[in-house]
Amino acid sequence: MAEAARLARDDDVVLIASGEYRSDVALWMQKRLTIRGTGQRPVIYADGKSSEGKATWVIRNGDFTVSNIEFRGGRESENSDGAGIRFENGKLTVVDCAFIDNQVGILTGNHSGAVLTIENSVFGLAPKSVTWLPHLLYAGRIALLRVTGSRFHGGYRGHLLKSRARISDIRNNLLVDGEGGSASYEADFPNGGEVTLVGNVLGQSKLSQNPTIVAYGAEGAVWPQNRLKMVHNTIYSEGPRPAWFLHVFIDNFSATPEVMTRNNLLAGIGRFTALVPGKHSGNYFAPASVFANPAIMDFALGADSWLRGTVNPITPDPERLQPEFEPSPVGKMQVIRGTLKWAPGAVQLAAPLKE
């Protein structure tokens, strides 16, 4: 990888053949580049190495697309934030990649113009250590974080997704810690900003030590606009104690942020919009038994579920808050077609009939 990064020129397409790559870390300095794995996804093992003491790959400042590559074992001893990719500035689009067993899957810098887009990727299996908080995805104070159709699971003490971005647009993902996971928050937006959560499934493991699932403003506001919109999400708690499905840290804002929640489905015991000023409608609590099979990430409702037809779609919809896709247990988004009776939550397609 280091040799490819040295030889590549702007506008090149770098192809990486299937296979395992060991201890071959890289610093990418180009201004425009596409890097693509061919065939079965190639796997890059850090094996204790890192570029600039930061990550398996460091992307300095350019317009990059990275697709079909797996990053494993990112470690950094001094700050314990060894990433699969350290994205410092520019524009990065990540498609069909996997980030497994890294101290941080992707970690960004704090450049206010940077844009990170993630599509159809997997972040999982945070290393188990009590000396640091491994976040599966950590966006700093950048302009925009956009995440769609991706899977987050197997956290440990840290958060599944943490974003300090000015705009965070999170749609149609499975942020479900799953069996053996023990993440803290499933989604954390510590500095507020403009946050949109549409059509996601967020699930907290019974092993979590933190009852909060979605946190907003926990570390104080830094952006001029602070808005949180949550529409058609399924939020699921496996724990025996009451969950805090949404925790807005109102006292950390100089002016009360705008909060809108609509047509969300909450499974488990706890609070959602209580004590949260804003516009709230069409949110329902239900037992976990309404889902087809949460153990295999299937959160579909039965065709005859009592929840069908209980909510109205958003019309007009200039901000595209009505979901057009939904997450799938097989890891790809599915188009929502022909829905006449909308249900709360992320999944509109009916569960298959049981024999």
Coordinates of N, CA, C and O in Angstrom, one line a residue, residues 74-77 79-81 101-104 125-135 154-159 182-183:
G74 N -6.5 -1.8 13.7 CA -5.8 -0.5 13.9 C -5.5 -0.2 15.4 O -6.4 -0.3 16.2
R75 N -4.2 0.1 15.7 CA -3.8 0.4 17.0 C -2.8 1.5 17.0 O -2.1 1.8 16.1
E76 N -2.9 2.3 18.1 CA -1.9 3.4 18.3 C -1.7 3.5 19.8 O -2.6 3.6 20.6
S77 N -0.5 3.4 20.3 CA -0.2 3.2 21.7 C -0.3 4.5 22.5 O -0.7 4.5 23.7
N79 N -2.1 7.5 22.1 CA -3.4 8.1 22.4 C -4.5 7.1 22.3 O -5.7 7.4 22.5
S80 N -4.2 5.8 22.0 CA -5.2 4.8 21.9 C -6.3 5.1 20.9 O -7.5 4.8 21.2
D81 N -6.0 5.7 19.8 CA -7.0 6.1 18.8 C -6.5 5.6 17.4 O -6.8 6.3 16.4
D101 N -12.4 -4.4 14.5 CA -11.3 -4.6 15.6 C -10.3 -3.4 15.5 O -9.1 -3.7 15.6
N102 N -10.8 -2.2 15.3 CA -9.9 -1.0 15.3 C -10.2 -0.2 16.6 O -11.4 -0.2 17.0
Q103 N -9.2 0.5 17.1 CA -9.5 1.4 18.2 C -10.6 2.4 17.8 O -11.4 2.8 18.6
V104 N -10.5 2.9 16.6 CA -11.6 3.7 15.9 C -11.7 3.2 14.5 O -10.6 3.1 13.8
L125 N -17.0 -4.9 16.3 CA -16.0 -5.6 17.1 C -14.9 -4.7 17.7 O -13.7 -4.9 17.4
A126 N -15.3 -3.7 18.5 CA -14.4 -2.8 19.1 C -13.5 -3.7 20.0 O -13.9 -4.6 20.7
P127 N -12.2 -3.4 20.1 CA -11.3 -4.1 21.0 C -11.6 -3.9 22.4 O -12.0 -2.8 22.8
K128 N -11.5 -4.9 23.2 CA -11.9 -4.8 24.6 C -10.7 -4.4 25.5 O -9.8 -5.1 25.7
S129 N -10.8 -3.1 25.9 CA -9.7 -2.6 26.8 C -10.3 -1.5 27.7 O -11.2 -0.8 27.3
V130 N -9.9 -1.5 28.9 CA -10.4 -0.5 29.9 C -9.6 0.8 29.9 O -9.8 1.7 30.7
T131 N -8.6 0.9 29.0 CA -7.7 2.0 29.1 C -8.1 3.1 28.0 O -7.5 4.2 28.0
W132 N -9.0 2.8 27.2 CA -9.5 3.8 26.2 C -11.0 3.5 25.9 O -11.5 2.5 26.2
L133 N -11.6 4.5 25.2 CA -13.0 4.3 24.7 C -13.0 4.2 23.2 O -12.9 5.1 22.5
P134 N -13.1 2.9 22.7 CA -13.1 2.7 21.3 C -14.5 3.1 20.7 O -15.4 2.4 20.9
H135 N -14.5 4.1 19.8 CA -15.7 4.4 19.1 C -15.6 3.8 17.7 O -14.6 3.9 17.1
G154 N -21.2 -4.6 18.0 CA -20.1 -5.1 18.8 C -19.3 -4.0 19.4 O -18.0 -4.1 19.4
G155 N -19.9 -3.0 20.0 CA -19.1 -1.9 20.6 C -18.6 -2.4 22.0 O -19.1 -3.4 22.5
Y156 N -17.8 -1.6 22.6 CA -17.3 -1.8 23.9 C -16.9 -0.5 24.6 O -16.0 0.2 24.3
R157 N -17.8 -0.1 25.5 CA -17.6 1.1 26.4 C -17.7 2.4 25.6 O -18.3 3.3 26.1
G158 N -17.2 2.5 24.4 CA -17.3 3.7 23.6 C -18.7 3.6 22.9 O -19.5 2.8 23.2
H159 N -18.8 4.6 21.9 CA -20.1 4.7 21.2 C -20.0 4.0 19.9 O -18.9 3.9 19.3
S182 N -21.3 -4.1 24.1 CA -21.5 -3.4 25.4 C -21.1 -1.9 25.2 O -20.3 -1.4 25.9
A183 N -21.6 -1.4 24.1 CA -21.3 0.1 23.8 C -22.0 0.9 24.8 O -22.9 0.5 25.5

